[in-house]
Amino acid sequence: MSAVETIHVNGAWRGAASGAQREVLDPADAKTLAVVAEGGVADTDAAVAAAREAFDEGRWPHTPVAERAALLRRVADLLQRDREAIALTESRDTGKTLEEGRVDVDDVTNAFRYFADLVVNESGGRVVDAGSPEIHSVVVYEPVGVCAMITPWNYPLLQASWKIAPALAAGNTFVIKPSEITPLSTVHLMKLLVEAGLPAGVGNLVTGTGDPVGARLAEHPDVDLVSFTGGLASGTRVMEAAAATVKKVALELGGKNPNVVFADACATEEGFDTAVDQALNAAFIHSGQVCSAGARLIIEDSVRDRFVAELARRAERIKLGRGTEPGVECGPLVSAAQLAKTERYVAAALADGASLRCGGSRPEPSQIRPATGYFYSPTVLDHCHGEMSVVREETFGPILTVETFHTEDEAVALANDTEYGLAGAVWTADAGRARRVAGRMRHGTVWINDYHPYLPQAEWGGFGKSGVGRELGPSGLNEYREPKHVYQNLAPRPVRWFKG
């Protein structure tokens, strides 16, 4: 395939029907990293048609579960074979560090293996007791059909795998549209699927923008499910477009996530050091461009001054640069637009009365290499409150806001004072308090004395405006299946309801 044949339809790589192309930029220096095809409605329709035919006429939906699982395991092995190459692609495309890229590849590998194991180890259906030995009643699960997948720019490979692996395990066909900003690792993953033996038409890829490609997928009458990960505004439009055809919708729309620290978690030097270290990780991994980022530090007032002072001191020492450079701890923002958005949020917060403890600007060119990318210094904003846009809205930048509380009830109220509900954490040495607070927090994932880990076996998703449905875990598989009740009368006889 040539450099611009990044659209994959019915087993063949091609350029856009219109011939359009798009440059993919390296966020570390704003230079062209690659050129990809810029797909449109015609490409999208062709991809959906291929997926529709492969589902309706092909054998994949009827392939034995063991064979589908074997293909997923082959993909996992190929991901590990290409681990360094994919990690490098992900680092250059998104700006994250090379080590983060390696972790992503390992997590993707685990997801493919998990869903392979899950479907193989399932029973043949759920038997329903109908109250009579003459009735055999069972609930079975069948694939939804053609699945449209729209993925974000921050974790392109990971988010693709969270959709593709369960969809294939369940027997579906799909069309995936990666973000136009970071499409390269998804293209690589599609190549591995083909190499692993995925039949033509089962998996299709269209590179292009949300409008028209994503919009067309959401509204397409031959699509049975649309799974979208991204921002709230875009997710709302996806849901609106999907409503006309009453297709299934799964949305993961991010969060504004609280990291609640009680004073007793900092009672020892080791506890204090751990809580500060994890607050940095929560907020500044991948320059804060994480849907579950702990961007809201909610800290007990008695330890606030010492904690925030040490947090700011360490944040100032984070080494910025190209993610592939040795020693670099944090890369650039993904685009010029994301950099400008971060600057606007910080300016608004300062105008609203926040106190700048560190960061708040682009780094001096002499402090980073290369010096021309979309870099922004890790920023800590103190004296914040819930009326500030920087506290209420998802910034997706290296910004940490600080709020304080005095009582447990106040901490819970602040943690839940958001229209989102994706993730959050509570730090305390009191086991009873940990369970109480975790139980009261209205978030899809709650960590206790930790931040950011996830397990492919455990569901991921949120409350409120963080979305609809779940990824990962058994529920993540069931998003891609339809339950069917099969009721068999083993001794049929006349009912005589009608006497004639």
Short mmCIF file of C-alpha atoms in Angstrom, two decimals:
data_model
loop_
_atom_site.label_atom_id
_atom_site.label_comp_id
_atom_site.label_asym_id
_atom_site.label_seq_id
_atom_site.Cartn_x
_atom_site.Cartn_y
_atom_site.Cartn_z
CA MET A 1 0.00 0.00 0.00
CA SER A 2 1.16 3.54 -0.65
CA ALA A 3 1.50 6.20 2.03
CA VAL A 4 -1.97 7.56 1.34
CA GLU A 5 -3.85 4.25 0.94
CA THR A 6 -5.10 4.26 4.51
CA ILE A 7 -8.74 3.36 3.81
CA HIS A 8 -9.44 -0.36 4.12
CA VAL A 9 -12.67 -1.64 2.55
CA ASN A 10 -13.63 -5.24 1.85
CA GLY A 11 -10.09 -6.52 2.25
CA ALA A 12 -8.35 -3.91 0.06
CA TRP A 13 -6.35 -0.79 0.86
CA ARG A 14 -7.21 2.31 -1.14
CA GLY A 15 -7.04 6.07 -1.21
CA ALA A 16 -10.04 8.32 -0.83
CA ALA A 17 -12.60 8.20 -3.64
CA SER A 18 -12.15 11.96 -4.01
CA GLY A 19 -8.36 11.71 -4.00
CA ALA A 20 -8.24 13.97 -0.93
CA GLN A 21 -5.33 13.70 1.48
CA ARG A 22 -4.49 15.01 4.94
CA GLU A 23 -1.19 15.72 6.66
CA VAL A 24 -0.74 14.23 10.12
CA LEU A 25 1.45 16.49 12.24
CA ASP A 26 4.02 15.60 14.86
CA PRO A 27 2.90 17.64 17.90
CA ALA A 28 6.46 17.88 19.18
CA ASP A 29 7.61 20.06 16.28
CA ALA A 30 4.44 20.74 14.22
CA LYS A 31 6.05 19.11 11.17
CA THR A 32 4.41 16.58 8.86
CA LEU A 33 4.66 13.07 10.24
CA ALA A 34 2.61 11.25 7.60
CA VAL A 35 0.04 11.76 4.85
CA VAL A 36 -3.22 9.82 4.95
CA ALA A 37 -6.32 9.52 2.81
CA GLU A 38 -9.11 11.96 3.62
CA GLY A 39 -12.21 9.80 3.30
CA GLY A 40 -15.72 11.09 2.64
CA VAL A 41 -19.30 9.90 2.37
CA ALA A 42 -18.60 7.66 -0.64
CA ASP A 43 -15.80 5.86 1.20
CA THR A 44 -17.96 5.52 4.30
CA ASP A 45 -20.89 4.09 2.34
CA ALA A 46 -18.59 1.59 0.63
CA ALA A 47 -17.17 0.48 3.99
CA VAL A 48 -20.64 0.06 5.51
CA ALA A 49 -21.81 -1.89 2.46
CA ALA A 50 -18.84 -4.24 2.80
CA ALA A 51 -19.50 -4.76 6.51
CA ARG A 52 -23.21 -5.29 5.84
CA GLU A 53 -22.55 -7.94 3.22
CA ALA A 54 -19.95 -9.66 5.38
CA PHE A 55 -22.43 -9.86 8.23
CA ASP A 56 -25.51 -10.84 6.23
CA GLU A 57 -23.86 -13.18 3.73
CA GLY A 58 -20.47 -14.07 5.23
CA ARG A 59 -19.48 -16.73 7.71
CA TRP A 60 -17.93 -14.59 10.46
CA PRO A 61 -21.10 -14.28 12.59
CA HIS A 62 -21.45 -18.07 12.41
CA THR A 63 -17.77 -18.87 12.92
CA PRO A 64 -17.27 -21.09 15.98
CA VAL A 65 -16.36 -19.15 19.08
CA ALA A 66 -13.05 -20.98 19.40
CA GLU A 67 -12.01 -19.78 15.93
CA ARG A 68 -12.94 -16.18 16.66
CA ALA A 69 -11.01 -16.34 19.92
CA ALA A 70 -8.00 -17.83 18.15
CA LEU A 71 -7.92 -14.89 15.75
CA LEU A 72 -7.97 -12.44 18.67
CA ARG A 73 -5.05 -14.28 20.26
CA ARG A 74 -3.10 -14.13 17.00
CA VAL A 75 -3.66 -10.36 16.94
CA ALA A 76 -2.39 -10.15 20.51
CA ASP A 77 0.77 -12.02 19.55
CA LEU A 78 1.32 -9.74 16.55
CA LEU A 79 0.89 -6.66 18.75
CA GLN A 80 3.71 -7.91 20.95
CA ARG A 81 5.84 -8.72 17.92
CA ASP A 82 5.44 -5.11 16.71
CA ARG A 83 5.46 -3.57 20.20
CA GLU A 84 8.34 -1.16 19.69
CA ALA A 85 7.23 0.00 16.25
CA ILE A 86 3.66 0.62 17.41
CA ALA A 87 4.79 2.35 20.60
CA LEU A 88 7.00 4.65 18.54
CA THR A 89 4.12 5.43 16.17
CA GLU A 90 1.81 6.19 19.10
CA SER A 91 4.42 8.40 20.74
CA ARG A 92 5.14 10.42 17.60
CA ASP A 93 1.46 10.71 16.64
CA THR A 94 -0.02 11.68 20.03
CA GLY A 95 2.98 13.27 21.73
CA LYS A 96 3.00 10.89 24.69
CA THR A 97 6.23 9.37 25.95
CA LEU A 98 7.60 6.22 24.37
CA GLU A 99 7.16 4.37 27.65
CA GLU A 100 3.47 5.34 27.72
CA GLY A 101 3.21 4.02 24.17
CA ARG A 102 4.67 0.68 25.28
CA VAL A 103 2.18 0.48 28.14
CA ASP A 104 -0.63 1.16 25.66
CA VAL A 105 0.46 -1.73 23.43
CA ASP A 106 0.57 -4.07 26.42
CA ASP A 107 -2.88 -2.94 27.55
CA VAL A 108 -4.26 -3.48 24.05
CA THR A 109 -2.71 -6.94 23.98
CA ASN A 110 -4.38 -7.76 27.28
CA ALA A 111 -7.75 -6.58 25.99
CA PHE A 112 -7.61 -8.88 22.96
CA ARG A 113 -6.61 -11.83 25.14
CA TYR A 114 -9.27 -11.07 27.73
CA PHE A 115 -12.15 -11.03 25.26
CA ALA A 116 -10.82 -14.19 23.61
CA ASP A 117 -10.88 -15.96 26.98
CA LEU A 118 -14.25 -14.49 27.92
CA VAL A 119 -16.17 -15.83 24.92
CA VAL A 120 -14.49 -19.22 25.00
CA ASN A 121 -15.34 -19.77 28.65
CA GLU A 122 -18.99 -18.75 28.40
CA SER A 123 -21.80 -21.24 28.70
CA GLY A 124 -24.14 -21.87 25.78
CA GLY A 125 -26.88 -19.62 27.14
CA ARG A 126 -28.92 -18.90 30.25
CA VAL A 127 -31.56 -21.51 30.97
CA VAL A 128 -34.83 -20.02 32.18
CA ASP A 129 -37.07 -22.14 34.41
CA ALA A 130 -40.53 -21.98 32.84
CA GLY A 131 -42.10 -24.03 35.61
CA SER A 132 -42.77 -27.09 33.45
CA PRO A 133 -40.62 -30.02 32.30
CA GLU A 134 -42.38 -29.76 28.94
CA ILE A 135 -40.82 -26.35 28.25
CA HIS A 136 -37.21 -25.71 27.35
CA SER A 137 -36.45 -21.99 27.66
CA VAL A 138 -33.05 -20.38 27.14
CA VAL A 139 -31.66 -16.89 26.59
CA VAL A 140 -28.85 -16.80 24.02
CA TYR A 141 -26.72 -13.93 22.76
CA GLU A 142 -26.21 -13.01 19.13
CA PRO A 143 -24.08 -10.33 17.47
CA VAL A 144 -25.66 -6.92 16.93
CA GLY A 145 -24.58 -6.68 13.30
CA VAL A 146 -22.64 -3.85 11.67
CA CYS A 147 -20.83 -1.74 14.27
CA ALA A 148 -19.59 1.80 13.63
CA MET A 149 -16.68 2.83 15.84
CA ILE A 150 -15.50 6.41 16.28
CA THR A 151 -12.39 6.83 18.40
CA PRO A 152 -10.55 9.81 19.97
CA TRP A 153 -7.10 11.26 19.50
CA ASN A 154 -5.66 10.78 23.00
CA TYR A 155 -5.57 6.97 23.18
CA PRO A 156 -6.24 5.92 19.58
CA LEU A 157 -4.88 2.37 19.78
CA LEU A 158 -6.35 1.61 23.19
CA GLN A 159 -9.81 2.92 22.35
CA ALA A 160 -9.83 1.05 19.06
CA SER A 161 -9.04 -2.21 20.84
CA TRP A 162 -11.74 -1.70 23.48
CA LYS A 163 -14.26 -1.67 20.63
CA ILE A 164 -12.79 -4.00 18.02
CA ALA A 165 -11.90 -6.89 20.35
CA PRO A 166 -15.37 -7.40 21.89
CA ALA A 167 -17.12 -6.69 18.59
CA LEU A 168 -15.16 -9.42 16.82
CA ALA A 169 -15.44 -11.80 19.77
CA ALA A 170 -19.22 -11.45 19.59
CA GLY A 171 -19.29 -12.11 15.82
CA ASN A 172 -19.93 -8.62 14.47
CA THR A 173 -18.51 -6.77 11.50
CA PHE A 174 -17.32 -3.18 11.82
CA VAL A 175 -16.25 0.12 10.29
CA ILE A 176 -13.84 2.18 12.38
CA LYS A 177 -13.05 5.87 12.03
CA PRO A 178 -10.01 6.96 14.05
CA SER A 179 -9.42 10.61 14.87
CA GLU A 180 -8.04 12.49 11.89
CA ILE A 181 -5.39 13.91 14.25
CA THR A 182 -3.94 10.53 15.33
CA PRO A 183 -4.93 7.77 12.88
CA LEU A 184 -1.61 5.98 12.41
CA SER A 185 -1.70 3.28 15.09
CA THR A 186 -5.23 2.27 14.05
CA VAL A 187 -3.98 1.77 10.50
CA HIS A 188 -1.23 -0.47 11.91
CA LEU A 189 -3.78 -2.42 13.96
CA MET A 190 -5.91 -3.00 10.87
CA LYS A 191 -2.88 -4.42 9.10
CA LEU A 192 -2.38 -6.86 11.98
CA LEU A 193 -6.02 -7.92 11.83
CA VAL A 194 -5.60 -8.70 8.14
CA GLU A 195 -2.36 -10.56 8.81
CA ALA A 196 -4.10 -12.58 11.53
CA GLY A 197 -6.66 -13.77 8.98
CA LEU A 198 -9.69 -11.53 9.42
CA PRO A 199 -11.99 -12.21 6.44
CA ALA A 200 -12.54 -9.46 3.88
CA GLY A 201 -15.33 -7.07 4.79
CA VAL A 202 -15.44 -8.02 8.46
CA GLY A 203 -13.16 -5.15 9.46
CA ASN A 204 -13.13 -1.84 7.56
CA LEU A 205 -11.32 1.45 8.20
CA VAL A 206 -12.04 4.95 6.92
CA THR A 207 -9.63 7.76 7.74
CA GLY A 208 -11.26 11.17 7.69
CA THR A 209 -12.97 13.82 9.80
CA GLY A 210 -15.98 13.61 12.07
CA ASP A 211 -17.96 15.46 9.46
CA PRO A 212 -18.56 13.79 7.06
CA VAL A 213 -17.26 10.32 8.02
CA GLY A 214 -18.34 10.10 11.64
CA ALA A 215 -21.63 11.84 10.97
CA ARG A 216 -22.44 9.46 8.12
CA LEU A 217 -21.65 6.42 10.25
CA ALA A 218 -23.93 7.64 13.03
CA GLU A 219 -26.90 8.18 10.73
CA HIS A 220 -26.37 5.29 8.31
CA PRO A 221 -29.42 3.02 8.10
CA ASP A 222 -27.28 -0.09 7.59
CA VAL A 223 -25.34 0.44 10.82
CA ASP A 224 -26.80 -1.44 13.81
CA LEU A 225 -24.66 0.07 16.57
CA VAL A 226 -22.47 3.13 16.93
CA SER A 227 -19.79 3.25 19.63
CA PHE A 228 -18.26 6.68 20.17
CA THR A 229 -15.52 7.90 22.49
CA GLY A 230 -14.87 11.63 22.62
CA GLY A 231 -16.23 14.93 23.81
CA LEU A 232 -19.70 15.65 25.16
CA ALA A 233 -20.77 17.96 22.32
CA SER A 234 -19.76 15.48 19.62
CA GLY A 235 -21.29 12.59 21.53
CA THR A 236 -24.60 14.43 21.73
CA ARG A 237 -24.59 14.90 17.96
CA VAL A 238 -23.84 11.20 17.47
CA MET A 239 -26.80 10.26 19.65
CA GLU A 240 -29.08 12.65 17.81
CA ALA A 241 -27.99 11.29 14.42
CA ALA A 242 -28.42 7.69 15.56
CA ALA A 243 -31.92 8.31 16.93
CA ALA A 244 -33.57 8.43 13.51
CA THR A 245 -32.72 4.76 12.88
CA VAL A 246 -33.07 3.71 16.53
CA LYS A 247 -29.70 1.97 16.46
CA LYS A 248 -27.86 0.95 19.61
CA VAL A 249 -25.56 3.65 20.97
CA ALA A 250 -22.57 3.38 23.31
CA LEU A 251 -20.96 6.66 24.37
CA GLU A 252 -17.88 7.34 26.50
CA LEU A 253 -17.76 11.11 26.85
CA GLY A 254 -15.03 11.85 29.37
CA GLY A 255 -15.15 13.32 32.82
CA LYS A 256 -14.12 15.96 35.31
CA ASN A 257 -12.61 13.68 37.85
CA PRO A 258 -12.07 14.35 41.58
CA ASN A 259 -9.01 13.18 43.48
CA VAL A 260 -10.05 13.45 47.15
CA VAL A 261 -7.23 13.50 49.71
CA PHE A 262 -7.96 13.26 53.44
CA ALA A 263 -5.41 14.49 55.97
CA ASP A 264 -4.91 11.04 57.49
CA ALA A 265 -3.51 9.81 54.16
CA CYS A 266 -0.65 12.27 54.71
CA ALA A 267 -0.03 11.50 58.40
CA THR A 268 3.29 9.80 57.66
CA GLU A 269 6.07 10.99 55.38
CA GLU A 270 5.61 7.92 53.21
CA GLY A 271 1.88 8.54 52.94
CA PHE A 272 2.41 12.21 52.13
CA ASP A 273 4.99 11.43 49.46
CA THR A 274 2.74 8.79 47.87
CA ALA A 275 -0.33 11.02 47.79
CA VAL A 276 1.61 13.90 46.21
CA ASP A 277 3.25 11.59 43.68
CA GLN A 278 -0.09 10.08 42.70
CA ALA A 279 -1.72 13.51 42.43
CA LEU A 280 0.95 14.40 39.86
CA ASN A 281 0.31 11.16 37.97
CA ALA A 282 -3.43 11.69 38.11
CA ALA A 283 -3.24 15.14 36.56
CA PHE A 284 -0.21 15.23 34.27
CA ILE A 285 0.18 11.82 32.60
CA HIS A 286 -0.02 12.45 28.81
CA SER A 287 -0.15 16.19 29.56
CA GLY A 288 -3.56 15.74 31.17
CA GLN A 289 -5.08 14.51 27.90
CA VAL A 290 -6.80 11.60 29.62
CA CYS A 291 -10.56 11.20 30.02
CA SER A 292 -10.06 9.97 33.58
CA ALA A 293 -7.41 12.53 34.55
CA GLY A 294 -7.59 13.58 38.19
CA ALA A 295 -7.75 17.23 37.24
CA ARG A 296 -9.61 18.25 40.42
CA LEU A 297 -7.55 17.92 43.61
CA ILE A 298 -9.99 18.07 46.54
CA ILE A 299 -7.92 18.21 49.71
CA GLU A 300 -8.63 18.49 53.41
CA ASP A 301 -7.88 22.04 54.54
CA SER A 302 -5.56 21.07 57.41
CA VAL A 303 -2.91 19.69 54.98
CA ARG A 304 -3.69 21.86 52.00
CA ASP A 305 -0.83 24.39 52.29
CA ARG A 306 1.97 21.86 52.65
CA PHE A 307 0.50 19.49 50.06
CA VAL A 308 -0.05 22.10 47.36
CA ALA A 309 3.37 23.67 47.93
CA GLU A 310 5.10 20.32 47.42
CA LEU A 311 2.85 19.44 44.49
CA ALA A 312 3.74 22.70 42.72
CA ARG A 313 7.44 22.24 43.46
CA ARG A 314 7.46 18.81 41.83
CA ALA A 315 5.25 19.89 38.92
CA GLU A 316 7.75 22.60 38.03
CA ARG A 317 10.45 19.93 37.73
CA ILE A 318 8.59 17.75 35.21
CA LYS A 319 10.79 17.43 32.15
CA LEU A 320 9.03 18.34 28.92
CA GLY A 321 10.09 17.35 25.42
CA ARG A 322 9.59 14.94 22.55
CA GLY A 323 8.25 11.74 23.98
CA THR A 324 10.97 9.62 22.39
CA GLU A 325 13.81 11.59 24.00
CA PRO A 326 15.53 9.93 27.00
CA GLY A 327 14.48 11.40 30.33
CA VAL A 328 11.41 13.19 29.01
CA GLU A 329 8.47 12.79 31.42
CA CYS A 330 5.75 14.70 29.61
CA GLY A 331 5.19 15.43 25.94
CA PRO A 332 3.33 18.15 24.07
CA LEU A 333 -0.35 18.72 23.65
CA VAL A 334 -1.73 17.04 20.55
CA SER A 335 -2.46 20.12 18.44
CA ALA A 336 -2.35 23.88 18.17
CA ALA A 337 -6.08 23.94 18.92
CA GLN A 338 -5.60 21.99 22.13
CA LEU A 339 -2.79 24.32 23.18
CA ALA A 340 -4.95 27.39 22.57
CA LYS A 341 -7.83 25.79 24.50
CA THR A 342 -5.54 25.18 27.50
CA GLU A 343 -4.38 28.78 27.45
CA ARG A 344 -7.97 30.02 27.43
CA TYR A 345 -8.93 27.92 30.44
CA VAL A 346 -5.97 29.13 32.49
CA ALA A 347 -6.59 32.77 31.59
CA ALA A 348 -10.27 32.44 32.56
CA ALA A 349 -9.38 30.81 35.88
CA LEU A 350 -6.95 33.56 36.79
CA ALA A 351 -9.54 36.18 35.85
CA ASP A 352 -12.01 34.39 38.15
CA GLY A 353 -9.66 34.57 41.12
CA ALA A 354 -7.59 31.39 41.01
CA SER A 355 -4.02 31.57 42.31
CA LEU A 356 -1.25 30.36 40.00
CA ARG A 357 1.14 28.10 41.92
CA CYS A 358 3.19 26.94 38.93
CA GLY A 359 3.09 26.80 35.14
CA GLY A 360 0.46 28.90 33.45
CA SER A 361 2.39 29.45 30.22
CA ARG A 362 4.27 27.84 27.40
CA PRO A 363 7.79 26.83 28.46
CA GLU A 364 10.75 28.87 27.35
CA PRO A 365 12.21 27.46 24.10
CA SER A 366 15.51 26.87 25.86
CA GLN A 367 13.80 24.50 28.31
CA ILE A 368 12.59 21.90 25.80
CA ARG A 369 13.70 19.99 22.73
CA PRO A 370 12.40 20.50 20.11
CA ALA A 371 11.36 24.07 20.85
CA THR A 372 8.59 24.48 18.26
CA GLY A 373 5.88 22.03 19.37
CA TYR A 374 2.60 22.40 21.24
CA PHE A 375 4.06 22.41 24.74
CA TYR A 376 2.44 23.83 27.87
CA SER A 377 3.93 23.77 31.35
CA PRO A 378 2.18 21.65 34.00
CA THR A 379 -0.05 24.10 35.83
CA VAL A 380 -1.42 24.13 39.39
CA LEU A 381 -4.28 26.53 40.13
CA ASP A 382 -5.10 27.08 43.81
CA HIS A 383 -8.17 28.66 45.46
CA CYS A 384 -10.55 27.27 42.86
CA HIS A 385 -14.29 26.78 43.22
CA GLY A 386 -17.14 25.09 41.40
CA GLU A 387 -18.30 28.15 39.48
CA MET A 388 -15.09 28.30 37.45
CA SER A 389 -15.14 26.84 33.95
CA VAL A 390 -11.74 25.27 34.59
CA VAL A 391 -13.33 23.25 37.42
CA ARG A 392 -16.56 22.34 35.65
CA GLU A 393 -15.41 21.63 32.08
CA GLU A 394 -13.07 19.00 30.72
CA THR A 395 -9.90 20.91 29.78
CA PHE A 396 -7.84 17.99 28.43
CA GLY A 397 -4.65 19.85 29.27
CA PRO A 398 -1.97 19.82 32.00
CA ILE A 399 -4.10 21.80 34.46
CA LEU A 400 -4.71 20.78 38.08
CA THR A 401 -7.23 22.75 40.15
CA VAL A 402 -7.29 22.77 43.95
CA GLU A 403 -10.42 22.83 46.13
CA THR A 404 -10.57 22.26 49.90
CA PHE A 405 -12.96 20.66 52.37
CA HIS A 406 -13.34 20.34 56.14
CA THR A 407 -15.70 17.39 56.63
CA GLU A 408 -16.33 14.08 54.95
CA ASP A 409 -19.74 15.24 53.77
CA GLU A 410 -18.16 18.32 52.17
CA ALA A 411 -15.61 16.12 50.39
CA VAL A 412 -18.32 13.88 48.93
CA ALA A 413 -20.43 16.87 47.90
CA LEU A 414 -17.49 18.44 46.06
CA ALA A 415 -16.56 15.13 44.40
CA ASN A 416 -20.10 14.76 43.09
CA ASP A 417 -20.48 18.41 42.07
CA THR A 418 -20.05 17.68 38.37
CA GLU A 419 -22.33 16.82 35.49
CA TYR A 420 -19.89 14.05 34.63
CA GLY A 421 -19.23 10.86 36.56
CA LEU A 422 -16.45 8.87 34.94
CA ALA A 423 -13.82 8.28 37.62
CA GLY A 424 -12.46 9.52 40.91
CA ALA A 425 -10.27 8.56 43.85
CA VAL A 426 -10.23 8.80 47.62
CA TRP A 427 -7.07 8.82 49.73
CA THR A 428 -7.39 7.92 53.40
CA ALA A 429 -5.83 5.67 56.03
CA ASP A 430 -9.28 4.94 57.47
CA ALA A 431 -10.67 1.78 55.83
CA GLY A 432 -14.22 2.53 56.92
CA ARG A 433 -14.08 6.05 55.53
CA ALA A 434 -12.60 4.73 52.28
CA ARG A 435 -15.56 2.40 51.76
CA ARG A 436 -18.11 5.02 52.77
CA VAL A 437 -16.77 7.71 50.48
CA ALA A 438 -16.25 5.33 47.56
CA GLY A 439 -19.80 4.12 47.98
CA ARG A 440 -21.20 7.66 47.92
CA MET A 441 -19.19 8.90 44.94
CA ARG A 442 -21.28 8.93 41.75
CA HIS A 443 -18.56 7.82 39.37
CA GLY A 444 -18.14 4.71 37.23
CA THR A 445 -14.69 3.91 38.62
CA VAL A 446 -13.50 4.83 42.11
CA TRP A 447 -9.93 4.16 43.18
CA ILE A 448 -8.97 3.93 46.84
CA ASN A 449 -5.39 4.98 47.58
CA ASP A 450 -4.45 4.73 43.92
CA TYR A 451 -5.12 6.47 40.62
CA HIS A 452 -5.46 5.44 36.95
CA PRO A 453 -5.17 1.62 36.91
CA TYR A 454 -7.86 -0.30 35.08
CA LEU A 455 -8.49 -3.97 34.41
CA PRO A 456 -9.89 -5.41 31.19
CA GLN A 457 -12.07 -7.65 33.36
CA ALA A 458 -13.78 -4.65 35.00
CA GLU A 459 -16.32 -2.40 33.31
CA TRP A 460 -15.29 1.11 32.29
CA GLY A 461 -17.75 3.95 31.81
CA GLY A 462 -19.49 6.69 33.71
CA PHE A 463 -22.54 8.18 35.29
CA GLY A 464 -24.35 11.30 34.11
CA LYS A 465 -22.92 13.04 31.07
CA SER A 466 -19.90 10.75 31.02
CA GLY A 467 -21.86 8.55 28.66
CA VAL A 468 -24.10 5.59 27.98
CA GLY A 469 -23.08 1.95 28.31
CA ARG A 470 -19.82 0.34 29.36
CA GLU A 471 -16.60 -0.87 27.80
CA LEU A 472 -14.47 -3.78 29.03
CA GLY A 473 -15.66 -6.55 31.32
CA PRO A 474 -18.65 -8.78 30.53
CA SER A 475 -20.82 -5.70 29.99
CA GLY A 476 -18.35 -4.46 27.38
CA LEU A 477 -18.93 -7.66 25.43
CA ASN A 478 -22.70 -7.46 25.84
CA GLU A 479 -22.74 -3.98 24.29
CA TYR A 480 -22.02 -5.80 21.02
CA ARG A 481 -24.68 -8.50 21.43
CA GLU A 482 -28.45 -8.85 21.40
CA PRO A 483 -30.13 -11.24 23.85
CA LYS A 484 -32.65 -13.62 22.32
CA HIS A 485 -35.16 -15.72 24.24
CA VAL A 486 -35.75 -19.14 22.65
CA TYR A 487 -38.84 -20.90 24.09
CA GLN A 488 -39.43 -24.50 23.04
CA ASN A 489 -42.58 -26.43 23.84
CA LEU A 490 -41.56 -30.09 23.99
CA ALA A 491 -45.13 -31.36 24.10
CA PRO A 492 -47.32 -29.09 21.99
CA ARG A 493 -51.08 -29.60 22.18
CA PRO A 494 -54.17 -27.55 21.30
CA VAL A 495 -54.96 -24.63 23.58
CA ARG A 496 -58.70 -24.46 22.71
CA TRP A 497 -58.84 -20.76 23.47
CA PHE A 498 -61.23 -20.42 20.56
CA LYS A 499 -64.04 -22.94 20.70
CA GLY A 500 -65.06 -23.01 17.05
#
